[in-house]
PDB file of C-alpha atoms and ligand atoms in Angstrom:
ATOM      1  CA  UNK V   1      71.642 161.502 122.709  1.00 94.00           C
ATOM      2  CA  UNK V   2      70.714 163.582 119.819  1.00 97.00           C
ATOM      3  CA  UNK V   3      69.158 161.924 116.847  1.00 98.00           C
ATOM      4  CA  UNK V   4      69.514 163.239 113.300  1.00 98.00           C
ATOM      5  CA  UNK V   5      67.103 161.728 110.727  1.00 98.00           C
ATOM      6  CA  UNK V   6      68.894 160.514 107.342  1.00 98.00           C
ATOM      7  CA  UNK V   7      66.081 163.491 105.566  1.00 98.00           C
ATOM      8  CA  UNK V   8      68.068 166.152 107.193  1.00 98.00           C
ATOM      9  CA  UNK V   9      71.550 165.573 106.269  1.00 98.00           C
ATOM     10  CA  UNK V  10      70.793 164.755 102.699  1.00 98.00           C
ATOM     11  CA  UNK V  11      68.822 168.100 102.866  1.00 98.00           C
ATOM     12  CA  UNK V  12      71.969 169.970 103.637  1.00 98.00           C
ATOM     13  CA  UNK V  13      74.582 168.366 101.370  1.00 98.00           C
ATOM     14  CA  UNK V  14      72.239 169.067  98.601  1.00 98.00           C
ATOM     15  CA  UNK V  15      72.814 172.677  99.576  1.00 98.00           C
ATOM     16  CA  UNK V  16      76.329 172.291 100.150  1.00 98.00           C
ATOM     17  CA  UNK V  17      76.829 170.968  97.109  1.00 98.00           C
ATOM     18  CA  UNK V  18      75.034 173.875  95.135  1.00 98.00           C
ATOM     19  CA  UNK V  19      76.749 176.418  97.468  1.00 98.00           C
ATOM     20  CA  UNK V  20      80.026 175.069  97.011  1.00 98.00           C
ATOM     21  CA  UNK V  21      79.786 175.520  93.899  1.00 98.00           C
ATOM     22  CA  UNK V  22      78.504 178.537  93.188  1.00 98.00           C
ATOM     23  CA  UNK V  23      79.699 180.509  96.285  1.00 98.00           C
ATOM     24  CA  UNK V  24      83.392 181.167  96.544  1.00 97.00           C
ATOM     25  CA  UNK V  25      84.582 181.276 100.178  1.00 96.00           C
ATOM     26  CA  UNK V  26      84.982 184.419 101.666  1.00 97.00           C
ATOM     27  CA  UNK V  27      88.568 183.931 103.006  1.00 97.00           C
ATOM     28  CA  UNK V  28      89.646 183.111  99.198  1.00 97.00           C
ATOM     29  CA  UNK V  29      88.067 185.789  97.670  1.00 98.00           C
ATOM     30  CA  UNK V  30      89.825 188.090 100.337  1.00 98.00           C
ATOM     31  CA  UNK V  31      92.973 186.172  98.801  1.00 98.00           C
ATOM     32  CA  UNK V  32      92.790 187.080  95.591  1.00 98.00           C
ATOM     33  CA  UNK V  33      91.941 190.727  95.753  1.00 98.00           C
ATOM     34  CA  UNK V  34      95.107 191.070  97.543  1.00 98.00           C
ATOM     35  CA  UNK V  35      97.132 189.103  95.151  1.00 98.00           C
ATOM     36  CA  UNK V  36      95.540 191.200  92.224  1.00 98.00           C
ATOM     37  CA  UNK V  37      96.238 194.327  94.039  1.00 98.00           C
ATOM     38  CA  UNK V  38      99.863 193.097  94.637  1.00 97.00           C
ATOM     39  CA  UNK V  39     100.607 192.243  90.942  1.00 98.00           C
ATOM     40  CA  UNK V  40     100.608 194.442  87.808  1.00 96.00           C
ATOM     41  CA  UNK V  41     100.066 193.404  83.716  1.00 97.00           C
ATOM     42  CA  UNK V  42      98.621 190.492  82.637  1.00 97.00           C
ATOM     43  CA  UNK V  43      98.614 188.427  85.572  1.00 98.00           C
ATOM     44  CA  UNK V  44      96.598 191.488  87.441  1.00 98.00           C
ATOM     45  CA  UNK V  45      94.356 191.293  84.454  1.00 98.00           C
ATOM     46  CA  UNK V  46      93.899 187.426  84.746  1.00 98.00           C
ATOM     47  CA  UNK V  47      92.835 187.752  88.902  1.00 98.00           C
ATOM     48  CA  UNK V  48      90.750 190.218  87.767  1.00 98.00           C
ATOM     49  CA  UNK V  49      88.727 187.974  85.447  1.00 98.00           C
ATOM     50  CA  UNK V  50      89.038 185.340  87.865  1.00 98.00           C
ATOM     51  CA  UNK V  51      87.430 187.765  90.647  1.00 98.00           C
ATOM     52  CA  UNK V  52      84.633 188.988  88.150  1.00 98.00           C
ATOM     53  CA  UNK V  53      84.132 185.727  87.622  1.00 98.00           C
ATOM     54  CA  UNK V  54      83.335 184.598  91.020  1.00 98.00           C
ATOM     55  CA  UNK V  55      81.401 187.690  91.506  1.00 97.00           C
ATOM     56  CA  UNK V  56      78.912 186.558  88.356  1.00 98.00           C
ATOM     57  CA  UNK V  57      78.681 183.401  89.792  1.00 98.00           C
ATOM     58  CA  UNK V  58      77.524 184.335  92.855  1.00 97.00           C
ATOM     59  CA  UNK V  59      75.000 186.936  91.577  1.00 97.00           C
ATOM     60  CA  UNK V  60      73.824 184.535  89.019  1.00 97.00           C
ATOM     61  CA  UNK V  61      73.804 181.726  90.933  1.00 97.00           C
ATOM     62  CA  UNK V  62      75.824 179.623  88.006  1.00 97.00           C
ATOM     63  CA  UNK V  63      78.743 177.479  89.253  1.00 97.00           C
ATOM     64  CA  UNK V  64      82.282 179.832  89.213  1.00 97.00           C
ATOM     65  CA  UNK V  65      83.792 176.373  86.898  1.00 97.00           C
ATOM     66  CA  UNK V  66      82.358 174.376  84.382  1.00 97.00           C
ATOM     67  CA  UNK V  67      84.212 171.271  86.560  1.00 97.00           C
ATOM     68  CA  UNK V  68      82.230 170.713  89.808  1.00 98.00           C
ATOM     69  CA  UNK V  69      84.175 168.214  90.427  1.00 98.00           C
ATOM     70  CA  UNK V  70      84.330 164.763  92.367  1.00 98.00           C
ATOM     71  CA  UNK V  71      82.611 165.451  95.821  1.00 98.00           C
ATOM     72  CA  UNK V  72      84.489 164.684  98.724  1.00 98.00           C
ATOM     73  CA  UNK V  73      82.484 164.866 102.228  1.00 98.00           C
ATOM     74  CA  UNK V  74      84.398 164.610 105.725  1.00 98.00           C
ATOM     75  CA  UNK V  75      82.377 164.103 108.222  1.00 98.00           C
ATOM     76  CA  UNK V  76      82.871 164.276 112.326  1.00 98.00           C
ATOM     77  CA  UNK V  77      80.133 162.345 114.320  1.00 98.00           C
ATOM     78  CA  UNK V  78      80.200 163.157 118.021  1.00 98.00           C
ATOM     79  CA  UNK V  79      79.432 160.153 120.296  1.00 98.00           C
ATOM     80  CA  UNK V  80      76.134 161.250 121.345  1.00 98.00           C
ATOM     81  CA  UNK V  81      74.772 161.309 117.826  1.00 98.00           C
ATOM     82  CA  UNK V  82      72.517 159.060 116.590  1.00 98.00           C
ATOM     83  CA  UNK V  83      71.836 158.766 112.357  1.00 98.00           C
ATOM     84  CA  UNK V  84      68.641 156.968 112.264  1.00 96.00           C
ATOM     85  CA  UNK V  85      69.235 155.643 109.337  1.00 97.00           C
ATOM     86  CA  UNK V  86      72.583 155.004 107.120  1.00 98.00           C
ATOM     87  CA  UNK V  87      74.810 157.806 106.389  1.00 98.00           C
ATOM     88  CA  UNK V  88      76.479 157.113 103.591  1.00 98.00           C
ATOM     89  CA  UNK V  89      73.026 156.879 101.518  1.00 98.00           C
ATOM     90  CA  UNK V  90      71.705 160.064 102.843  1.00 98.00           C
ATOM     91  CA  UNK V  91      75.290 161.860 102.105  1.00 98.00           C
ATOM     92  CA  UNK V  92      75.126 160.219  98.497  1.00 98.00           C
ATOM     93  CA  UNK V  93      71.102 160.930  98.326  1.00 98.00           C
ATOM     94  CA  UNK V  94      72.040 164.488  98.728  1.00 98.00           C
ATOM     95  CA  UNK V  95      75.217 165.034  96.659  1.00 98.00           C
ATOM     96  CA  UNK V  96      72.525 162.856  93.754  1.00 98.00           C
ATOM     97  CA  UNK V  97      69.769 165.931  94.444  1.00 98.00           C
ATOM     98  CA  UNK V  98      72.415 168.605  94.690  1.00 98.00           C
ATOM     99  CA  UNK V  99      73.981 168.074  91.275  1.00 98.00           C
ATOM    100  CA  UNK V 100      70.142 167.066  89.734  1.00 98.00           C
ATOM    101  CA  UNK V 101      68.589 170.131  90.846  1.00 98.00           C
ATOM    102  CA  UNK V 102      71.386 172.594  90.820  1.00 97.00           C
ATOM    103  CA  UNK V 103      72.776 171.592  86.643  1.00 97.00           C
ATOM    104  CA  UNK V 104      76.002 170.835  87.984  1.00 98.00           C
ATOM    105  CA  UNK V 105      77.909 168.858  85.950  1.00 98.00           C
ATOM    106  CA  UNK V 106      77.860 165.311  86.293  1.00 98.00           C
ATOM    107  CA  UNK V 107      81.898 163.705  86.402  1.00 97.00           C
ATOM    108  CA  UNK V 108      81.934 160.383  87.913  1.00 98.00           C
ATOM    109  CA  UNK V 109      82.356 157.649  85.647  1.00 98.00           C
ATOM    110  CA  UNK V 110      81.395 154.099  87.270  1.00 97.00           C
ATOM    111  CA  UNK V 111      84.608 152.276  86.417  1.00 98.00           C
ATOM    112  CA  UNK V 112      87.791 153.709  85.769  1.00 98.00           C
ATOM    113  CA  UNK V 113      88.043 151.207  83.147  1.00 98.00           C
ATOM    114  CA  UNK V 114      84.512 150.987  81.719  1.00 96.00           C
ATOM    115  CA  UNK V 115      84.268 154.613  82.104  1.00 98.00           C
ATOM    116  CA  UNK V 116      80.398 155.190  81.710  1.00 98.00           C
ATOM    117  CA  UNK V 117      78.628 158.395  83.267  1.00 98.00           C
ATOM    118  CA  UNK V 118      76.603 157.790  86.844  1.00 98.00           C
ATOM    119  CA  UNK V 119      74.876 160.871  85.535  1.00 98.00           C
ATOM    120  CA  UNK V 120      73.982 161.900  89.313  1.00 98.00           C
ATOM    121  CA  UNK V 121      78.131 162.665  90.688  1.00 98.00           C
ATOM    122  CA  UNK V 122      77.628 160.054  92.837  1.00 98.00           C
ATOM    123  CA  UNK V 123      79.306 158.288  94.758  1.00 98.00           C
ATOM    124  CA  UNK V 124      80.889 160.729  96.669  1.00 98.00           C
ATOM    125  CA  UNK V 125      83.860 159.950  98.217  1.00 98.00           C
ATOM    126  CA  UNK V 126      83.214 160.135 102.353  1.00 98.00           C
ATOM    127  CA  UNK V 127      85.672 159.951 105.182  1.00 98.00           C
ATOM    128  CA  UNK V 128      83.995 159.362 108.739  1.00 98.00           C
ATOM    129  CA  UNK V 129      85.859 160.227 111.853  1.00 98.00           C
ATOM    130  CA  UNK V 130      83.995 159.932 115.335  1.00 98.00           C
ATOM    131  CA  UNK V 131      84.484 162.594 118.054  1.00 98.00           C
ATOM    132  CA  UNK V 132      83.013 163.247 121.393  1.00 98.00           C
ATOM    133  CA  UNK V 133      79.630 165.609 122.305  1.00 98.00           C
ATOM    134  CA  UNK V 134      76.352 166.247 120.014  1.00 98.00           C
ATOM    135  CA  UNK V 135      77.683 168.021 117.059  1.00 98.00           C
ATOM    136  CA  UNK V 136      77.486 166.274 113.634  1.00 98.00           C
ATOM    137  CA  UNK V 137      79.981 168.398 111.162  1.00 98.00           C
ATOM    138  CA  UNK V 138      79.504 167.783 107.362  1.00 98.00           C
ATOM    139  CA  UNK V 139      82.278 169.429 104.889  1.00 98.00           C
ATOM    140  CA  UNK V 140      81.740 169.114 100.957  1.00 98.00           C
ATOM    141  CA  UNK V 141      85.026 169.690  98.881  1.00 98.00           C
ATOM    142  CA  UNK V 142      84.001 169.036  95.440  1.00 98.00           C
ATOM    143  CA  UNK V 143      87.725 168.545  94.006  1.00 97.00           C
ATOM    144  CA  UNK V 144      88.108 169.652  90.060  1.00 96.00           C
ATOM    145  CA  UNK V 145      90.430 167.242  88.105  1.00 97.00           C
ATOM    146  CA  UNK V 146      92.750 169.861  86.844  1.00 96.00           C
ATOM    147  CA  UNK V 147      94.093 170.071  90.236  1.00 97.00           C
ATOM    148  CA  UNK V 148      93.714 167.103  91.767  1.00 98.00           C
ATOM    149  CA  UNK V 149      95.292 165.513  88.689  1.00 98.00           C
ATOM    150  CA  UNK V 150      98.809 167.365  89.129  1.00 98.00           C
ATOM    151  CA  UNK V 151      98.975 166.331  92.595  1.00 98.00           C
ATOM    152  CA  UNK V 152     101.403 163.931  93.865  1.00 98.00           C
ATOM    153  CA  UNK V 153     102.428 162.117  96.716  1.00 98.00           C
ATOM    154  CA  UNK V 154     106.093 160.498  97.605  1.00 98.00           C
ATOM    155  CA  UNK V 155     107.794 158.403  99.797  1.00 98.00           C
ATOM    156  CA  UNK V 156     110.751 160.410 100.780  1.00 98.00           C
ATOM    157  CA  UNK V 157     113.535 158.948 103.210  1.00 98.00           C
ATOM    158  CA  UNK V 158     114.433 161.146 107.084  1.00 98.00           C
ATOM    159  CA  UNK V 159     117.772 162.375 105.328  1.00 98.00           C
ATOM    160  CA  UNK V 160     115.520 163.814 102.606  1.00 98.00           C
ATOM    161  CA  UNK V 161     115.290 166.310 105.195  1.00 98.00           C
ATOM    162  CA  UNK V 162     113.565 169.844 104.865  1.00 98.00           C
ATOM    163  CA  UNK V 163     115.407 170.525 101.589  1.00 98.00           C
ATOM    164  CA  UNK V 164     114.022 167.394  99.908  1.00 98.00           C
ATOM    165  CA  UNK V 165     110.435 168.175 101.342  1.00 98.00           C
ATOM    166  CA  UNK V 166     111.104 171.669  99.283  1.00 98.00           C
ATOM    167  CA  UNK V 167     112.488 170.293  96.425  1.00 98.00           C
ATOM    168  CA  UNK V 168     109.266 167.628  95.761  1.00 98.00           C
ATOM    169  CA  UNK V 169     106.913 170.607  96.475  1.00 98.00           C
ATOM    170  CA  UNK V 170     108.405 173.022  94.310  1.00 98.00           C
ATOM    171  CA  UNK V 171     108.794 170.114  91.373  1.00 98.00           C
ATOM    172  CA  UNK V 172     105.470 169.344  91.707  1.00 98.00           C
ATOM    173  CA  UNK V 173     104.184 173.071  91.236  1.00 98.00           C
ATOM    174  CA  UNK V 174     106.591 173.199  88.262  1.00 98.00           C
ATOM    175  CA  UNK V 175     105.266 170.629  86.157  1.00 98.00           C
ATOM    176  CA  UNK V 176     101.750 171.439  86.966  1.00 98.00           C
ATOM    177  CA  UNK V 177     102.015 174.767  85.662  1.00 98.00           C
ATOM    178  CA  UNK V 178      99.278 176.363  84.599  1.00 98.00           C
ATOM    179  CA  UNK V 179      97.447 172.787  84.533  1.00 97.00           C
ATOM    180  CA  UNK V 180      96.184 173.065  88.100  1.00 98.00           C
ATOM    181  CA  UNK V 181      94.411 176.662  87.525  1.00 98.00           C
ATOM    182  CA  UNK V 182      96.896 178.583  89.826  1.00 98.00           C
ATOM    183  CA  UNK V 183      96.811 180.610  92.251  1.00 98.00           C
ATOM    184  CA  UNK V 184      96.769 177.651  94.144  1.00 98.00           C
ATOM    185  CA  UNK V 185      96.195 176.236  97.793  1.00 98.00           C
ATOM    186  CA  UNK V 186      98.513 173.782  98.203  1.00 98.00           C
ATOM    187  CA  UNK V 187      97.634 171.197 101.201  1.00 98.00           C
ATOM    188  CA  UNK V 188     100.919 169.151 102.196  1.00 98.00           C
ATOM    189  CA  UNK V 189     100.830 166.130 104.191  1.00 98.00           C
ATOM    190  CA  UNK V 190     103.900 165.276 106.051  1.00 98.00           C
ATOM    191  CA  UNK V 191     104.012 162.194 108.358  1.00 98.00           C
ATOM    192  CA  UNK V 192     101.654 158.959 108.597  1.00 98.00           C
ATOM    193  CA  UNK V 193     102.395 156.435 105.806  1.00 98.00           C
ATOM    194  CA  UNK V 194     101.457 156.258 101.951  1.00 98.00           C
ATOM    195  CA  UNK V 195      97.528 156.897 102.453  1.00 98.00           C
ATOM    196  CA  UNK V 196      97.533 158.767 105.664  1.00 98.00           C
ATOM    197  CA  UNK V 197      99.680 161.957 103.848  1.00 98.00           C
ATOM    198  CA  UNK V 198      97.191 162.150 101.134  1.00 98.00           C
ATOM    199  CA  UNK V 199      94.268 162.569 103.856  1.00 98.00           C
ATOM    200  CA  UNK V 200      96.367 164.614 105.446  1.00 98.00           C
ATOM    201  CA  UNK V 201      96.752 166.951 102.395  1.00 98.00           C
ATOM    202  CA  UNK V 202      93.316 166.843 101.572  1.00 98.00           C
ATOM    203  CA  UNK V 203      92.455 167.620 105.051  1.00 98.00           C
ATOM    204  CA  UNK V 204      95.084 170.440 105.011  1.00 98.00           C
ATOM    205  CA  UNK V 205      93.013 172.388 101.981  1.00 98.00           C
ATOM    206  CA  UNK V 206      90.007 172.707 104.264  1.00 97.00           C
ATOM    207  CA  UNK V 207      91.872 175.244 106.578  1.00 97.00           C
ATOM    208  CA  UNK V 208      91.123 179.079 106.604  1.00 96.00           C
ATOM    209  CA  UNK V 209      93.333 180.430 103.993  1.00 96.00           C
ATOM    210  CA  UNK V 210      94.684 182.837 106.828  1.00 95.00           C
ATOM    211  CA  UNK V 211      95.355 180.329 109.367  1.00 96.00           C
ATOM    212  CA  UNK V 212      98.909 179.169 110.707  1.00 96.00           C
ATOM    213  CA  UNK V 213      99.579 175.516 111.918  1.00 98.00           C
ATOM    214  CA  UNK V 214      99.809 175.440 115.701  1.00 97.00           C
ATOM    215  CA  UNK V 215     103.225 173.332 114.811  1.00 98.00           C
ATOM    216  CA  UNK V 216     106.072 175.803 115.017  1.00 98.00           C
ATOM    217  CA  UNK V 217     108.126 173.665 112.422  1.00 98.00           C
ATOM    218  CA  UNK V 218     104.927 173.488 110.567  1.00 98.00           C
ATOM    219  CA  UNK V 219     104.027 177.123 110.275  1.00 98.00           C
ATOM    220  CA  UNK V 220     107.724 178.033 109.346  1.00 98.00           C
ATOM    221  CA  UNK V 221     107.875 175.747 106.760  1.00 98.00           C
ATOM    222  CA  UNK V 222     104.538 176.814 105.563  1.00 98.00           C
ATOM    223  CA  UNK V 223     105.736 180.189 105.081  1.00 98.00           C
ATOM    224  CA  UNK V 224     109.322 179.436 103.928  1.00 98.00           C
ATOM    225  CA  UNK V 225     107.434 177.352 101.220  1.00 98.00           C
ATOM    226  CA  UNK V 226     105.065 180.247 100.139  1.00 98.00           C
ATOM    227  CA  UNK V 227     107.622 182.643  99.680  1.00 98.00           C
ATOM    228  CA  UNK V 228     109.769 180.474  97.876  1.00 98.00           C
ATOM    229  CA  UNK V 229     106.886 178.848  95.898  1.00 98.00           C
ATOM    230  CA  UNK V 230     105.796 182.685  95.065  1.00 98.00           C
ATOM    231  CA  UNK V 231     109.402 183.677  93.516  1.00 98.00           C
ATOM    232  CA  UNK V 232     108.799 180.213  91.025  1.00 98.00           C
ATOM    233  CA  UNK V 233     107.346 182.755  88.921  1.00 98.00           C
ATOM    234  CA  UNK V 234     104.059 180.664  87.541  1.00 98.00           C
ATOM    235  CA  UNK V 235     101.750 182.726  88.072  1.00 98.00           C
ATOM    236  CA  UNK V 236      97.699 182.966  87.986  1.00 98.00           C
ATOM    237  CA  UNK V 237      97.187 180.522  85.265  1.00 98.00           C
ATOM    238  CA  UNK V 238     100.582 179.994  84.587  1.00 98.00           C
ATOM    239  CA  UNK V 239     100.989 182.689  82.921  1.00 97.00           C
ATOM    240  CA  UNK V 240     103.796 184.137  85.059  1.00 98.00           C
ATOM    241  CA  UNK V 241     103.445 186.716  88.150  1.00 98.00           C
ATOM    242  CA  UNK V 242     103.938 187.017  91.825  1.00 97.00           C
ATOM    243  CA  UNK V 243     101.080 184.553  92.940  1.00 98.00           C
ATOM    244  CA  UNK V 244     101.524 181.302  92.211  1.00 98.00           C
ATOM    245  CA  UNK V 245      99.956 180.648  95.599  1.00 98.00           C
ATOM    246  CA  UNK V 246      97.587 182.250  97.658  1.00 98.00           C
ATOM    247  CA  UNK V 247      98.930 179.352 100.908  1.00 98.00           C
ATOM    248  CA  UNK V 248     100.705 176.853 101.862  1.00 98.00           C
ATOM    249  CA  UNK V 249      99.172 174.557 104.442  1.00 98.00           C
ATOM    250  CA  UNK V 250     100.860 171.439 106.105  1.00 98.00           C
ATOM    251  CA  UNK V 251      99.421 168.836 108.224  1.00 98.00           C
ATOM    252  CA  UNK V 252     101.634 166.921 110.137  1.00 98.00           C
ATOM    253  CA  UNK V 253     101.430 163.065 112.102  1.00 98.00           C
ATOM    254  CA  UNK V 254     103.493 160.997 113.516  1.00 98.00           C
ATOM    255  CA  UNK V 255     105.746 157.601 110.982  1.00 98.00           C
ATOM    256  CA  UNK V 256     108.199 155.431 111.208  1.00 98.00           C
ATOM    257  CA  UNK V 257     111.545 156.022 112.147  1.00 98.00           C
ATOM    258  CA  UNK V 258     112.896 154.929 108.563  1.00 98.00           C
ATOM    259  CA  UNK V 259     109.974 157.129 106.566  1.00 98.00           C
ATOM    260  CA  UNK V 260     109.061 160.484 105.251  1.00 98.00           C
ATOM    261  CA  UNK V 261     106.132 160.087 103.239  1.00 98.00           C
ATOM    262  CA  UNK V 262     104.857 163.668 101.988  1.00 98.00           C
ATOM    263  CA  UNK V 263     101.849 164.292  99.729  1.00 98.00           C
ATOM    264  CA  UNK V 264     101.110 167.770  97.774  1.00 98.00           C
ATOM    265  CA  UNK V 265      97.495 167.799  97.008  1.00 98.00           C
ATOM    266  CA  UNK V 266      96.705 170.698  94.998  1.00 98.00           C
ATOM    267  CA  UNK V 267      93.787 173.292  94.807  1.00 98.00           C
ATOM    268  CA  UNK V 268      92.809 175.587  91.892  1.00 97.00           C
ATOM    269  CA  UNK V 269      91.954 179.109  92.642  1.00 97.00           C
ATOM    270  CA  UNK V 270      88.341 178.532  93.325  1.00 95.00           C
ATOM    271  CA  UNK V 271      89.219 176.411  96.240  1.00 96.00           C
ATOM    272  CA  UNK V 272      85.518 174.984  97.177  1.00 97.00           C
ATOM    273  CA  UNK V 273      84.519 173.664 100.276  1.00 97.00           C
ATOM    274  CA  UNK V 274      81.597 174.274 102.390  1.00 98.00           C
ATOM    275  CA  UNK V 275      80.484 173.368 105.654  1.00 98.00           C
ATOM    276  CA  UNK V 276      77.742 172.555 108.398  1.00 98.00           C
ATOM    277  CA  UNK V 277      77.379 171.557 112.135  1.00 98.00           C
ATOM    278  CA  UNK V 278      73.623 169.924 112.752  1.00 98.00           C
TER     279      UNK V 278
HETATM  280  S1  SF4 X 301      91.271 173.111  88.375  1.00 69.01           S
HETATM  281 FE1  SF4 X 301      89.622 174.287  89.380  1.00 69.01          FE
HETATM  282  S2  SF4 X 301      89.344 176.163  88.173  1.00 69.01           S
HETATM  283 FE2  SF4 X 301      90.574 174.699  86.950  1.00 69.01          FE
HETATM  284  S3  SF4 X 301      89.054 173.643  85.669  1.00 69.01           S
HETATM  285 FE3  SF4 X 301      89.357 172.382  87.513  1.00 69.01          FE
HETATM  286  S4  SF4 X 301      87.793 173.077  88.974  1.00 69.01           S
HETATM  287 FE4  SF4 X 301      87.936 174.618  87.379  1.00 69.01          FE
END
């Protein structure tokens, strides 16, 4: 059994907050050199802001977006881990110190009602999942409203089919526009019920920009979807181009017979998440 004090993992999503921040992923910024060398006019102009951008972040250590977002931590604890203390404190300890100590803006209001400042970005919203071995994994995705606001989830019926899966995605890149900060990675969830294809689609956004599902219908949809979603001609920002997306990633489980729920959670261009195995 290997024991991981509460100190430690606060320690590290302090820096994975910072980091995720500040850092963009090296698979994304990959992304969106190609798309700028792939388009031409303004919307090569407006990648190539958003690359400088990221670049001053990183060698300023500033955050790349004045939104650092709601943090959202998945975490996978293997069955021969032992937290000696509780987890959700120390994750919430160190998202507190993270956005203290790094000036990252604080947007978490207490109530959705009352709507008053926790002035620390807590609490973070965690999702727990227990595995086998010795391996604690800790991801921070600090999600920007812009995006997460334009998302969308629907309870489609099986003779929606493919086509209707298509039709809800493309609709909801549509109306978002330029509103979700485009190029985007879009994370689908297909399958489960109501709440299990939003996880899904959250889940989805953590995947390497370059990956493929191991799902054959999966993948081909994925890449049916990017082409198509490319040709909707939104653009970085929205301002029109080749690239309204840099991927298209879909996460699948099993549902009922009589359902097809599908849920299209959307990422901006900056795309943050960050991650650590203790
Ligand atoms: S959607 Fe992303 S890039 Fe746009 S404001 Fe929000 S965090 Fe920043």
């Amino acid at each position: 059994m290997k024991t991981i004090k509460p100190e430690i993992i606060t320690r590290e999503v302090e820096r994975l907050s910072i980091e995720a921040a500040t850092f963009i992923e090296p698979d994304v910024l990959n992304s969106l050199i190609k798309a700028r060398d792939n388009e031409k006019g303004l919307s090569k102009s407006i990648l190539e802001q958003i690359i400088e951008n990221d670049e001053i972040a990183k060698n300023e250590f500033v955050p790349m977006c004045q939104d650092t977002g709601i943090m959202i931590v998945f975490v996978e604890i293997g069955n021969e881990v032992f937290i000696d203390g509780d987890i959700n404190d120390a994750i919430n300890q160190g998202v507190r110190n993270g956005y203290i100590n790094g000036y990252l803006r604080k947007s978490v209001v207490k109530s959705p009602l009352d709507r008053i400042n926790t002035n620390d970005n807590t609490p973070a919203i965690i999702h727990i999942k227990h595995t086998l071995g010795d391996k604690l994994k800790i991801t921070v995705c600090p999600k920007g409203a812009g995006s997460e606001n334009m998302s969308k989830v629907k309870m489609l019926v099986p003779a929606d089919g493919i086509e209707g899966i298509k039709k809800f995605v493309k609709e909801t890149i549509l109306e978002a526009g330029g509103r979700a900060c485009p190029p985007l990675v879009i994370g689908i969830g297909i399958g489960g019920n109501l709440e299990k294809a939003c996880l899904l689609a959250k889940e989805a956004l953590l995947r390497d920009i370059d990956d493929e599902s191991e799902d054959l219908s999966a993948s081909k949809l994925e890449k049916e979807l990017l082409k198509e979603i490319n040709e909707l001609n939104v653009g970085p920002m929205g301002l029109g181009g080749k690239t309204t997306a840099l991927a298209v990633k879909i996460n699948l489980y099993p549902c009922h017979i009589a359902s097809l729920p599908v849920c299209v959670n959307l990422q901006c261009h900056a795309a943050r998440h960050k991650k650590v195995i203790l």
